[in-house]
Short mmCIF file of C-alpha atoms in Angstrom, two decimals:
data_model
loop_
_atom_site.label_atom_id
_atom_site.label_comp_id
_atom_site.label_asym_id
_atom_site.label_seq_id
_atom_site.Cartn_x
_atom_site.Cartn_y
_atom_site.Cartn_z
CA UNK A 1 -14.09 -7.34 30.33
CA UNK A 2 -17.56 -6.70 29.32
CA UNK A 3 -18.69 -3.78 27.47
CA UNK A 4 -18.16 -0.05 27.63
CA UNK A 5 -21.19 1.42 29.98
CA UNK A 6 -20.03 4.93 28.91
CA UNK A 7 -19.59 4.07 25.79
CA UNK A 8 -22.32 1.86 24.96
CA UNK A 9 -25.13 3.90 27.10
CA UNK A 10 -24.21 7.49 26.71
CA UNK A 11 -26.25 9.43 24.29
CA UNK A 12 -24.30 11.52 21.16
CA UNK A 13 -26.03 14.12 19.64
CA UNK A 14 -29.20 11.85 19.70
CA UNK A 15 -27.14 9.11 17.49
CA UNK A 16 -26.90 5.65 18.11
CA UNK A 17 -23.32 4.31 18.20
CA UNK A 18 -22.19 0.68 17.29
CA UNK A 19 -19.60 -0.72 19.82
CA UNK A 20 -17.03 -2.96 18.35
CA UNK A 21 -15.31 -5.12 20.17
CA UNK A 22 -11.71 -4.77 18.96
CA UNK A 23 -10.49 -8.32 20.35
CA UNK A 24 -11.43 -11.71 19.60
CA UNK A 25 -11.71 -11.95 23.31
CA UNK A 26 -12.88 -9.10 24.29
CA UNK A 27 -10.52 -7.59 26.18
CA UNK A 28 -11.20 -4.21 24.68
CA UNK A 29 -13.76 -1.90 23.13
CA UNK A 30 -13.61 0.85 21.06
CA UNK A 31 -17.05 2.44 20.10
CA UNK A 32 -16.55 3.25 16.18
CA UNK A 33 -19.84 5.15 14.69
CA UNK A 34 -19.67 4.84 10.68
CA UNK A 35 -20.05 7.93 8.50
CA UNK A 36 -20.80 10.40 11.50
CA UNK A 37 -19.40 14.15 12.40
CA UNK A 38 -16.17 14.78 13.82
CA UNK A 39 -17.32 15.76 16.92
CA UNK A 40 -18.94 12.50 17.55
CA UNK A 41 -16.20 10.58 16.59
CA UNK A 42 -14.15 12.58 19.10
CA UNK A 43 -16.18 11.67 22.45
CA UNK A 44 -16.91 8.26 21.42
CA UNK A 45 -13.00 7.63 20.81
CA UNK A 46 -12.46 9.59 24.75
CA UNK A 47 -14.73 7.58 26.54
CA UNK A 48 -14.64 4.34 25.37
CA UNK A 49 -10.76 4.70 26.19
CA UNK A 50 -11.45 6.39 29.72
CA UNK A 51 -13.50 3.34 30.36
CA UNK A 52 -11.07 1.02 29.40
CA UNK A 53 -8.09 2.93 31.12
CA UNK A 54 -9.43 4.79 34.19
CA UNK A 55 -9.14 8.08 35.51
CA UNK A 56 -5.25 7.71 35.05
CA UNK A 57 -5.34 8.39 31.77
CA UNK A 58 -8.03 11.29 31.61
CA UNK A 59 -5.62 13.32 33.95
CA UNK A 60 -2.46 12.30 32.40
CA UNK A 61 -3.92 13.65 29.03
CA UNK A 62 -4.88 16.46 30.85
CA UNK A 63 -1.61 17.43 32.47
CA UNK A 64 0.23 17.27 28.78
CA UNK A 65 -2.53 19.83 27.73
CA UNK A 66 -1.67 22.10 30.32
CA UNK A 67 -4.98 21.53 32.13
CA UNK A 68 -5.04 21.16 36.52
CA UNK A 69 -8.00 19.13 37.62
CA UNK A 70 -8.92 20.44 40.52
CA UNK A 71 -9.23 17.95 43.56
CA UNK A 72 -12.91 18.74 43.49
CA UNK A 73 -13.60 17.87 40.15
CA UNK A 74 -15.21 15.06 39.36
CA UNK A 75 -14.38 12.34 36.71
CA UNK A 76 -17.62 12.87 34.88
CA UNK A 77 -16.25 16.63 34.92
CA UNK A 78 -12.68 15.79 33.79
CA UNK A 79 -14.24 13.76 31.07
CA UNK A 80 -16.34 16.68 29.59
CA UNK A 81 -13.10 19.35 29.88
CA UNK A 82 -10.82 17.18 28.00
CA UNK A 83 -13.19 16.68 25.03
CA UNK A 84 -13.10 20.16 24.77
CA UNK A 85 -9.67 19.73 24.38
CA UNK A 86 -8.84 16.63 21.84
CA UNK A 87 -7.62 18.47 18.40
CA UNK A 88 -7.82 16.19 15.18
CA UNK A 89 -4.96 14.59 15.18
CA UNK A 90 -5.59 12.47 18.06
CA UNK A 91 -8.79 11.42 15.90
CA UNK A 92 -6.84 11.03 12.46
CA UNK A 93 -4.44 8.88 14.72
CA UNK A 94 -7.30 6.64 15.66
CA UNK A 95 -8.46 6.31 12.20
CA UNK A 96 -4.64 5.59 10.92
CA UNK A 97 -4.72 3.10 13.70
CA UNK A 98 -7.43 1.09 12.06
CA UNK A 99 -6.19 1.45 8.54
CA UNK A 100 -2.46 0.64 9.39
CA UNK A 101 -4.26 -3.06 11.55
CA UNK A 102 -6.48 -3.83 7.84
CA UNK A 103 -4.51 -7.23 6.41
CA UNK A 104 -2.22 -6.63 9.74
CA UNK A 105 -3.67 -7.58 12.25
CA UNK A 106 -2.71 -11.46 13.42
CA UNK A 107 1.20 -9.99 13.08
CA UNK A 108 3.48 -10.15 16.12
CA UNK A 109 4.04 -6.47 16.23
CA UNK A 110 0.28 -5.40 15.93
CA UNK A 111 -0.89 -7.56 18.61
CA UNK A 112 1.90 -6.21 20.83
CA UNK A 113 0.34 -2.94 20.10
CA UNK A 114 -3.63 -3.76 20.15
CA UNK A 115 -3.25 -5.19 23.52
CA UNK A 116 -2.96 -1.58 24.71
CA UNK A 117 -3.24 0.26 21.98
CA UNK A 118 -5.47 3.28 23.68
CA UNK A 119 -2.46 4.15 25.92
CA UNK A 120 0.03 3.29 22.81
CA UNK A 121 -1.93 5.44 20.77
CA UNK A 122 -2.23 8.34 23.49
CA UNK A 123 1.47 7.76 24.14
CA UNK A 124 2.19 8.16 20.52
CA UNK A 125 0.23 10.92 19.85
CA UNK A 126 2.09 12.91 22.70
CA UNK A 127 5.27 11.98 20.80
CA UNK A 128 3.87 13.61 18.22
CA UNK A 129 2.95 16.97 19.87
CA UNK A 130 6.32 17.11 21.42
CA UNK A 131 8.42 16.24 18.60
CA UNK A 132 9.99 13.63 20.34
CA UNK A 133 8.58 10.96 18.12
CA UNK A 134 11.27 8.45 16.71
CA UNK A 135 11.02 5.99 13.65
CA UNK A 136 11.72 2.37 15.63
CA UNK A 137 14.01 -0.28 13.49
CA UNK A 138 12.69 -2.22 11.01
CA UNK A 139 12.75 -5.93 9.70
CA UNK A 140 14.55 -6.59 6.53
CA UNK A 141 14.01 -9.70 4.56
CA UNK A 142 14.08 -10.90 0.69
CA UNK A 143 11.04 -11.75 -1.19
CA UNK A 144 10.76 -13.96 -3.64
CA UNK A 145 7.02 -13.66 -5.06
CA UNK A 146 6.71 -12.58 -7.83
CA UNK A 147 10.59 -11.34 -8.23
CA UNK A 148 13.72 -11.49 -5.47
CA UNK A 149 12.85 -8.16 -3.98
CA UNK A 150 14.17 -6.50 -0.64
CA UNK A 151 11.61 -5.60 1.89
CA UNK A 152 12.01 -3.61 5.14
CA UNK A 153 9.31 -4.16 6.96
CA UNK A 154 7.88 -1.14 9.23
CA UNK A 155 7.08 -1.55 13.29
CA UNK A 156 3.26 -1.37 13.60
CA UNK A 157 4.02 2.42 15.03
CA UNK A 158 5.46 3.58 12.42
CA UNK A 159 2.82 2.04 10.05
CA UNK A 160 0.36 4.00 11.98
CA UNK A 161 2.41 7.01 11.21
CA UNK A 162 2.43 6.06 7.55
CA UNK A 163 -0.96 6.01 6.95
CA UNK A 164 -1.83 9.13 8.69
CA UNK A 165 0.49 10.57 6.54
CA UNK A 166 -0.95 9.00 3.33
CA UNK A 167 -4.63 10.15 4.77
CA UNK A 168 -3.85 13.52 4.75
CA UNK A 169 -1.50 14.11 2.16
CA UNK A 170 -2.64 11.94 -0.95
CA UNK A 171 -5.94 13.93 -1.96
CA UNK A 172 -4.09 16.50 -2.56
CA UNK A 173 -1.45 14.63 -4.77
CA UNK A 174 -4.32 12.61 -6.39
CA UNK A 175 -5.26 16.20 -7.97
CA UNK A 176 -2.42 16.49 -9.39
CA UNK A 177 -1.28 13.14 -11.10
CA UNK A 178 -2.22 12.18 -14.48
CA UNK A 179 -5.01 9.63 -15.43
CA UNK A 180 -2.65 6.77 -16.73
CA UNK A 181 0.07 6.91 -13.24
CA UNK A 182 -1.68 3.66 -11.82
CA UNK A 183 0.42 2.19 -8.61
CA UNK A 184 -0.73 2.87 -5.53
CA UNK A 185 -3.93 4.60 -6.20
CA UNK A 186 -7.94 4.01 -5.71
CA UNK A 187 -9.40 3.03 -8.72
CA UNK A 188 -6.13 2.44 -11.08
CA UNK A 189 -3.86 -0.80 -9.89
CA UNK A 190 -2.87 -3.10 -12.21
CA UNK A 191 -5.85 -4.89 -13.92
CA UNK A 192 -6.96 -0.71 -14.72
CA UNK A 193 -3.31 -0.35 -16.21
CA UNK A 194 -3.46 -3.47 -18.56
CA UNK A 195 -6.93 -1.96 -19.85
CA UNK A 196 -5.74 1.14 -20.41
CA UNK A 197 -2.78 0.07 -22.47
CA UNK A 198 -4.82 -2.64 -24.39
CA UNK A 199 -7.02 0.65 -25.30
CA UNK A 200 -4.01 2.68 -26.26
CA UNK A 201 -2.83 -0.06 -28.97
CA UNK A 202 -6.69 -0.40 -30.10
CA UNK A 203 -7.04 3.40 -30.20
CA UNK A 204 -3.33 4.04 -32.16
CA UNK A 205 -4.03 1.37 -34.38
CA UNK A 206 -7.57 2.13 -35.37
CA UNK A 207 -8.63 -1.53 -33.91
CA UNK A 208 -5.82 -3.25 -35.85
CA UNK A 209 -5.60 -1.78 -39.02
CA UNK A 210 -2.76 0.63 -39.44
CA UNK A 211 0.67 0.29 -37.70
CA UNK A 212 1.50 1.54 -34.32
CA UNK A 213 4.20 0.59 -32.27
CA UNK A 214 4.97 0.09 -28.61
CA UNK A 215 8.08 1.39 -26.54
CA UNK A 216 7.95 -0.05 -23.35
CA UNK A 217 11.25 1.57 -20.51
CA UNK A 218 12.31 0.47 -16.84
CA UNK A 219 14.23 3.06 -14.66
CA UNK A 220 17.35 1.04 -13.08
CA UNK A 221 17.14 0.36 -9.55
CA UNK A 222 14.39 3.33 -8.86
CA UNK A 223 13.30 2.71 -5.40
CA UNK A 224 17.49 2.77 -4.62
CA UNK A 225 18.16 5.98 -6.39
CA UNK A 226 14.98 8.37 -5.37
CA UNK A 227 17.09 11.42 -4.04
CA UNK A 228 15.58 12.16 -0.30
CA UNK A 229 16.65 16.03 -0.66
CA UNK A 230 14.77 15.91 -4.17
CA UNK A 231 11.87 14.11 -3.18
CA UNK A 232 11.30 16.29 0.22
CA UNK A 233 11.19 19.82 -2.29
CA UNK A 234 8.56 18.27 -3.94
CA UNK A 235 6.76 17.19 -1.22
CA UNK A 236 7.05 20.18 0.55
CA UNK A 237 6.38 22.39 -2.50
CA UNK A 238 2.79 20.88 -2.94
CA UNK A 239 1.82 20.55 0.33
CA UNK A 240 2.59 24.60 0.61
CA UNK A 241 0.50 25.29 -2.69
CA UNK A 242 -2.46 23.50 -0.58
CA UNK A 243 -1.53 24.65 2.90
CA UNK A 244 -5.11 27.27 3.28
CA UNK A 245 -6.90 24.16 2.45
CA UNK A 246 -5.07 22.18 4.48
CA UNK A 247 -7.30 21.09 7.85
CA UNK A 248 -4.28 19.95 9.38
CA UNK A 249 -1.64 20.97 10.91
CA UNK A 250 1.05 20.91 7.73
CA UNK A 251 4.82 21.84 9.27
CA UNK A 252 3.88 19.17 11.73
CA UNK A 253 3.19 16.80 8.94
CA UNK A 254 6.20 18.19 7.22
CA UNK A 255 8.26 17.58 10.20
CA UNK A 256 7.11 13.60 9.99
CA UNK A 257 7.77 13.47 6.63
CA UNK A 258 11.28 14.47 6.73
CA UNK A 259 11.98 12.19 9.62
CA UNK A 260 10.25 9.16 7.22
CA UNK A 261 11.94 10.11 3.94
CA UNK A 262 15.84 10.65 5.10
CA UNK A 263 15.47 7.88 8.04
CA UNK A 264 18.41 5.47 7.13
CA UNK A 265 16.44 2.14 6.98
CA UNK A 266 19.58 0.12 7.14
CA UNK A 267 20.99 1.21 10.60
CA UNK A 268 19.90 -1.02 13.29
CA UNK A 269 17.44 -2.89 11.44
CA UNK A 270 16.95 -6.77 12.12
CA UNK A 271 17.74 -9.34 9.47
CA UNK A 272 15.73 -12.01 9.51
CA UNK A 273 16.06 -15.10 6.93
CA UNK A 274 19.68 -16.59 5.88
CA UNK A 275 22.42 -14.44 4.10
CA UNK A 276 22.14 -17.16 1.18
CA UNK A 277 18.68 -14.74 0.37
CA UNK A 278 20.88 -11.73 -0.92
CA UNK A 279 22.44 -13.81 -3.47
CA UNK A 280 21.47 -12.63 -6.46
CA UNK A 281 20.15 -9.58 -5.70
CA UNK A 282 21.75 -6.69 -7.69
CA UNK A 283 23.42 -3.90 -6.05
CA UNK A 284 20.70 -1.45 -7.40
CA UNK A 285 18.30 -3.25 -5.68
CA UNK A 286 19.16 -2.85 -2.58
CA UNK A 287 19.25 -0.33 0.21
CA UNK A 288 22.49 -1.26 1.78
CA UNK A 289 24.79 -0.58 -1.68
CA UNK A 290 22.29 2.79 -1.92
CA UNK A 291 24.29 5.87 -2.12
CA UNK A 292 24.15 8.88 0.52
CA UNK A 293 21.13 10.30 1.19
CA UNK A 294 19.46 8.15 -1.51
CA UNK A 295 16.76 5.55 -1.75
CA UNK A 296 13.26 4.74 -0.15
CA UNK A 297 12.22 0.94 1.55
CA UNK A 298 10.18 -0.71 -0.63
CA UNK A 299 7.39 -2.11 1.75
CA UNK A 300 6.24 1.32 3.02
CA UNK A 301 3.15 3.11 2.29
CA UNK A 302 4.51 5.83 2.02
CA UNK A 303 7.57 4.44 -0.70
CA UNK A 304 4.75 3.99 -3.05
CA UNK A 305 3.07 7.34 -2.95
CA UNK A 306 6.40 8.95 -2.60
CA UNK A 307 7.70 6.94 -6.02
CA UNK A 308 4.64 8.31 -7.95
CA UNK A 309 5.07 11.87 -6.45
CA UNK A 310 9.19 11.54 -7.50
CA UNK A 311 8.29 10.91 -11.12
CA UNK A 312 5.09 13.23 -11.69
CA UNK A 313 6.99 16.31 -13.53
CA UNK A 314 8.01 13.65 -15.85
CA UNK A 315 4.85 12.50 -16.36
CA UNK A 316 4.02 15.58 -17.64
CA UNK A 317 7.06 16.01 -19.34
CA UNK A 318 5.96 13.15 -21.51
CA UNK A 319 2.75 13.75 -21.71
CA UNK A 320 2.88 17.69 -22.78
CA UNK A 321 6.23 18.68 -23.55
CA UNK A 322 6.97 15.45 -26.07
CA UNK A 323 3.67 15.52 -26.82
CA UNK A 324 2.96 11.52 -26.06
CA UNK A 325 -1.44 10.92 -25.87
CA UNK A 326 -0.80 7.33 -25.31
CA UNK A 327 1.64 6.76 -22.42
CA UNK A 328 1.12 5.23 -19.11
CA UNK A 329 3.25 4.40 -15.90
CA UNK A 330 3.02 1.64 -13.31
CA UNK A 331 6.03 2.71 -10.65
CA UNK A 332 9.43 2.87 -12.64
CA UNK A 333 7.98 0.46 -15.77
CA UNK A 334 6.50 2.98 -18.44
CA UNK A 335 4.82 2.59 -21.73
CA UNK A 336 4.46 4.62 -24.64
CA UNK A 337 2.52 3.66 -28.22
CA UNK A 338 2.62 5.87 -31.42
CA UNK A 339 2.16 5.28 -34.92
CA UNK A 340 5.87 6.34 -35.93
CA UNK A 341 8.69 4.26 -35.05
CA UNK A 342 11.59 6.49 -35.66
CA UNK A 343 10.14 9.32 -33.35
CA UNK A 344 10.05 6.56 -30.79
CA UNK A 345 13.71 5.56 -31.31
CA UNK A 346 13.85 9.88 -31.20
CA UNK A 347 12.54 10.33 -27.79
CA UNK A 348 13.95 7.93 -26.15
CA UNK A 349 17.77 10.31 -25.27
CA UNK A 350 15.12 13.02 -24.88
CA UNK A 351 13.98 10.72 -21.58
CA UNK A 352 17.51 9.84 -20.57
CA UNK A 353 18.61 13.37 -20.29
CA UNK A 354 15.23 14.38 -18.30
CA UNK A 355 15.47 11.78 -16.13
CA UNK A 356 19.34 11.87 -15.51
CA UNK A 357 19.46 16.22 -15.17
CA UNK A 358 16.42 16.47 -13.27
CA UNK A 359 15.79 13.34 -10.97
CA UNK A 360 19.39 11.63 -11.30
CA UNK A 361 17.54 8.69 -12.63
CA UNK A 362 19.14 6.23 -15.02
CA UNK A 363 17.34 4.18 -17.68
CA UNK A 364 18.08 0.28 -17.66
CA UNK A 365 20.08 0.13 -20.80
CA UNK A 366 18.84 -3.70 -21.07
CA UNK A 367 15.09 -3.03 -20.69
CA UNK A 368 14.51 -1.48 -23.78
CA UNK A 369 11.55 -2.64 -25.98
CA UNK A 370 10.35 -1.37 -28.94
CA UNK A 371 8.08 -3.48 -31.29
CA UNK A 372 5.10 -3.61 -33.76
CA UNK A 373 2.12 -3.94 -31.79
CA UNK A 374 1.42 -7.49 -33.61
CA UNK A 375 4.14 -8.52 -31.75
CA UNK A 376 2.81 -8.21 -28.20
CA UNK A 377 3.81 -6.44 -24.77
CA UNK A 378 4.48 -7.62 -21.69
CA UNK A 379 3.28 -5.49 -19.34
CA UNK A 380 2.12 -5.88 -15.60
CA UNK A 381 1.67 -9.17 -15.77
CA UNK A 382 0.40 -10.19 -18.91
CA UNK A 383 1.07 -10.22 -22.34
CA UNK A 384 -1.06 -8.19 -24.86
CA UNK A 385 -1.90 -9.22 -28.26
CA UNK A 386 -4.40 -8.22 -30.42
CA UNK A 387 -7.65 -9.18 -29.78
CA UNK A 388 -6.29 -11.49 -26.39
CA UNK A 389 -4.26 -10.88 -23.15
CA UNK A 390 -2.53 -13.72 -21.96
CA UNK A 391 -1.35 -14.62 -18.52
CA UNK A 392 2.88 -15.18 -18.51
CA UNK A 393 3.87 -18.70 -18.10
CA UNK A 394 5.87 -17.54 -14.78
CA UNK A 395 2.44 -16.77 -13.15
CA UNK A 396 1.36 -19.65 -14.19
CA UNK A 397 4.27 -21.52 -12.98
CA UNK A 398 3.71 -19.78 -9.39
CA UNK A 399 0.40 -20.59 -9.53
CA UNK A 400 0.94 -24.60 -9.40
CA UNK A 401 3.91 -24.20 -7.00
CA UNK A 402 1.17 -22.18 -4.82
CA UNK A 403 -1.02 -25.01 -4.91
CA UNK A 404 2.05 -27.35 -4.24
CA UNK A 405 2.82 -26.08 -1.59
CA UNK A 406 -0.60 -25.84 0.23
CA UNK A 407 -0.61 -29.68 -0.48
CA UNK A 408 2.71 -30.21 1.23
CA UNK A 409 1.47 -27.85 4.05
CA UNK A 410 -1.86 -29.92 4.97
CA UNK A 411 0.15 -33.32 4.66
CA UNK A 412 2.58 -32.50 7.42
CA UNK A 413 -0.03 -31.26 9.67
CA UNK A 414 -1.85 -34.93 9.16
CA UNK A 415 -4.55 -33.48 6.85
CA UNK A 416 -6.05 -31.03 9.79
CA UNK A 417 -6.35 -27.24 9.08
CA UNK A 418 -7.03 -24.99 11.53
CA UNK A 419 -8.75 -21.89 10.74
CA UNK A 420 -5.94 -19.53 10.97
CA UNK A 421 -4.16 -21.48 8.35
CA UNK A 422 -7.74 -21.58 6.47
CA UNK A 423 -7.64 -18.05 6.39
CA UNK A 424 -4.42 -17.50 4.98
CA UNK A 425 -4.64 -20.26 2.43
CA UNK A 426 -7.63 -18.80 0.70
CA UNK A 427 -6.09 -15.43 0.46
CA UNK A 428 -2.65 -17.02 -0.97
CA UNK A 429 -5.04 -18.97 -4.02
CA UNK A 430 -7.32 -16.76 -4.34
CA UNK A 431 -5.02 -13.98 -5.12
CA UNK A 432 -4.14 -15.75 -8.05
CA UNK A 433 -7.51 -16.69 -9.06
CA UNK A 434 -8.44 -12.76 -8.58
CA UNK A 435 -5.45 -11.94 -11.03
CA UNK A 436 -6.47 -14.63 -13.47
CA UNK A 437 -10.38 -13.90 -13.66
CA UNK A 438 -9.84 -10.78 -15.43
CA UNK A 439 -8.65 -12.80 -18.42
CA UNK A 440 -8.88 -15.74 -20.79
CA UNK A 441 -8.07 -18.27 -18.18
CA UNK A 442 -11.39 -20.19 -17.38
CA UNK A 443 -9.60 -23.39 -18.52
CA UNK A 444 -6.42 -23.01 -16.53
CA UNK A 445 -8.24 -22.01 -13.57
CA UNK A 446 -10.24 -25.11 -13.42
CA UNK A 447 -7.88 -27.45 -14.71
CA UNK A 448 -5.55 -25.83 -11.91
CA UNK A 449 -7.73 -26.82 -9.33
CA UNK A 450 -9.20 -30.05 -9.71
CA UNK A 451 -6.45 -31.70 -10.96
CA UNK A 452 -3.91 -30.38 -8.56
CA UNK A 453 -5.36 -29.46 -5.54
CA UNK A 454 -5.39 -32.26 -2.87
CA UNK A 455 -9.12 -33.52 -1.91
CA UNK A 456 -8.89 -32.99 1.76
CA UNK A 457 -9.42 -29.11 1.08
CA UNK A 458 -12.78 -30.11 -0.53
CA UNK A 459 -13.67 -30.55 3.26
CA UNK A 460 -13.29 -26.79 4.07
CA UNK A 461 -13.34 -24.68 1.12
CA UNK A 462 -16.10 -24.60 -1.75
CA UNK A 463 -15.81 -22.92 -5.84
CA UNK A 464 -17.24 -19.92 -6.21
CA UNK A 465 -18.20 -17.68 -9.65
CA UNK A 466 -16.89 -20.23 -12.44
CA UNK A 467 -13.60 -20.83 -10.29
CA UNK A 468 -12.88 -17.94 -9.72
CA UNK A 469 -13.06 -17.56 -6.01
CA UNK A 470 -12.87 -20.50 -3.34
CA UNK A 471 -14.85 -20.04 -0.34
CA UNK A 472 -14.79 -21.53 3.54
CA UNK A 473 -17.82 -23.76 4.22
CA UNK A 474 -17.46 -22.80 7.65
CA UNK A 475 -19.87 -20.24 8.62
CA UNK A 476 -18.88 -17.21 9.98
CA UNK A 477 -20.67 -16.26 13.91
#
């Protein structure tokens, strides 16, 4: 199918529009004009989809709307009377659509969807509007980069529904959460979090030269033992402090949310990989030993916006009411650095009993670290000393095995790599090699991979910035 004429010739408010074709093969359009008004957005997003689904649709939108097309009406006519009619959602669905595909998109499920998606997305939007809209099993499977972890994976839906709810909710949450909360949020992350705590032992310690020491906690089994009732109050308390500026419709949102945070995860979902995988997974860690009403999927978007709302009131329990400048989060693994030990060993049944009486939270008894800054931290990854940051010999470890097992992967396909499996081999290394730039690792990096990975990928990939990116040779058209 060739391009949208509607879409491609019709004039917007005097802007020009960039059609994009949404398949490799083109076998559908969707025009997509960057950084324009609403109101464009909304007739671009109708007619490129009328012209891809036919009158059929146009009147079967217009009957859920309550509007009767006359016999005499013309398409051109229905077209301009159910513009009128689109509300934001539909649009905010669109836009979740191409968020939820980012990273997504060569997946079973979302190329089920994208084959149709207009009339998936039109059907799901009227599931929406009805309230008849239903969270569809998941996959559940264990994970074993970087730790054993349980993931249920959403249905491409449902991560649709996830990121709308992420779009419209998080600004509001972002106003509220502290600097040093760093999962899960633009501009934080991980490599932000390291910084900030290297910065906090710097700052306590006067560069080095007076004591300060470092308590570093873990919450046992959060994800497992987030209360849904709990964490829907909160949600629902915030999102009523911001309902006037609120340009959505909120007790609709509110309605999703429930349905995402007490959805039992566990009940009809499919396993896929061999029972040997749970072995050696704690209870606490997973979702089927959860108790009632308890525990989020780790995997979601919305799990990891929902973990940083859960503990927020005791980020600022630490932060104000004990009185802790230096103290940072990343999920459930918290940090705090002072200059007095024994009011560190003092706070720390001051956190228990906060975090047991007001989130029924438990603090791993075993995870408890408390040392002299000279001593170093492991935190997020690496291990902070002063002066250096280190990279853990584990990451190191999965590093080689990475590049191992790319080896293993070209010499059973007869040395030939196809660009799928291109594409997904430079985004396994060069996650590593991302990780490993920020640091003193220039040595290991190259070492790494000259010496270890096979010569046949020399044919299709190239180094980049002091090896710390590789990069196809193959041009893209």
């Amino acid at each position: 199918m060739g391009r949208s004429t509607i879409a491609a010739r019709t004039p917007i408010s005097g802007r020009r529009l960039r059609v994009e074709l949404m398949l490799g093969n083109g076998n559908s359009i969707l025009a997509t004009p960057r950084s324009i008004g609403t109101t464009t957005i909304r007739q671009t997003v109708f007619l490129s989809v009328a012209s891809r689904t036919g009158p059929s649709e146009i009147f079967r939108f217009a009957e859920f709307h309550g509007v009767n097309l006359a016999p005499r009406q013309n398409l051109v006519w229905g077209i301009v009377l159910i513009i009128s009619f689109m509300d934001k959602l539909l649009i905010d669905l669109f836009r979740a659509y191409y968020d939820a595909r980012r990273n997504k998109r060569s997946t079973i499920n979302a190329l089920a969807f994208e084959t149709n998606y207009e009339s998936n997305l039109f059907k799901l939007y009227q599931e929406i509007k009805s309230g008849k809209y239903k969270i569809s099993p998941s996959i559940c499977f264990i994970s074993f980069e970087p730790v054993q972890r349980e993931i249920f994976a959403a249905d491409f839906r449902d991560r649709i529904i996830h990121h709308l709810i992420y779009n419209y909710i998080s600004p509001f949450f972002e106003r509220l959460f502290i600097n040093d909360s760093y999962s899960c949020r633009k501009g934080r992350g991980t490599s932000y979090g390291i910084k900030r705590l290297n910065h906090f032992i710097r700052s306590c310690s006067d560069n080095y030269k007076r004591d300060c020491y470092i308590l570093k906690l873990d919450i046992k089994g959060y994800f497992m033992a987030i209360d849904h009732s709990l964490l829907y109050q909160k949600v629902e308390k915030i999102l009523n402090r911001f309902r006037r500026e609120a340009d959505f419709d909120v007790d609709l949102i509110l309605s999703l949310i429930h349905q995402v945070i007490f959805h039992d995860h566990t009940k009809h979902c499919c396993l896929k990989g061999r029972r040997s995988d749970w072995q050696g997974l704690p209870k606490t860690k997973s979702l089927f030993y959860a108790e009632k009403n308890k525990g989020l999927p780790i995997g979601n978007l919305t799990s990891q916006l929902f973990g940083n709302v859960y503990l927020n009131d005791f980020d600022y329990f630490v932060k104000h009411k004990l009185g802790c400048k230096y103290y940072g989060r990343y999920v459930d693994d918290f940090v705090i650095v002072h200059q007095d030990k024994e009011y560190l060993k003092s706070i720390i049944p001051l956190l228990k009993e906060y975090l047991q009486n007001e989130l029924s939270l438990e603090l791993h008894s075993e995870k408890i670290y408390l040392q002299h800054f000279s001593k170093g931290v492991f935190f997020l990854g690496v291990i902070i000393k002063p002066y250096r940051i280190y990279i853990r010999n584990q990451t190191k470890g999965n590093f080689y095995k990475k590049i191992k097992y790319w080896n293993n992967f070209l010499a059973e396909r007869q040395y030939k790599l196809n660009e799928e499996s291109l594409k997904q081999f430079l985004s396994s290394v060069n996650s590593y090699l991302g990780i490993m730039k920020h640091y003193n690792t220039y040595n290991l990096r190259k070492r790494t991979l000259i010496q270890n990975l096979s010569a046949y990928f020399w044919n299709h990939v190239y180094i980049s910035n002091n090896y710390s990116k590789l990069v196809s040779k193959k041009k893209r058209v």
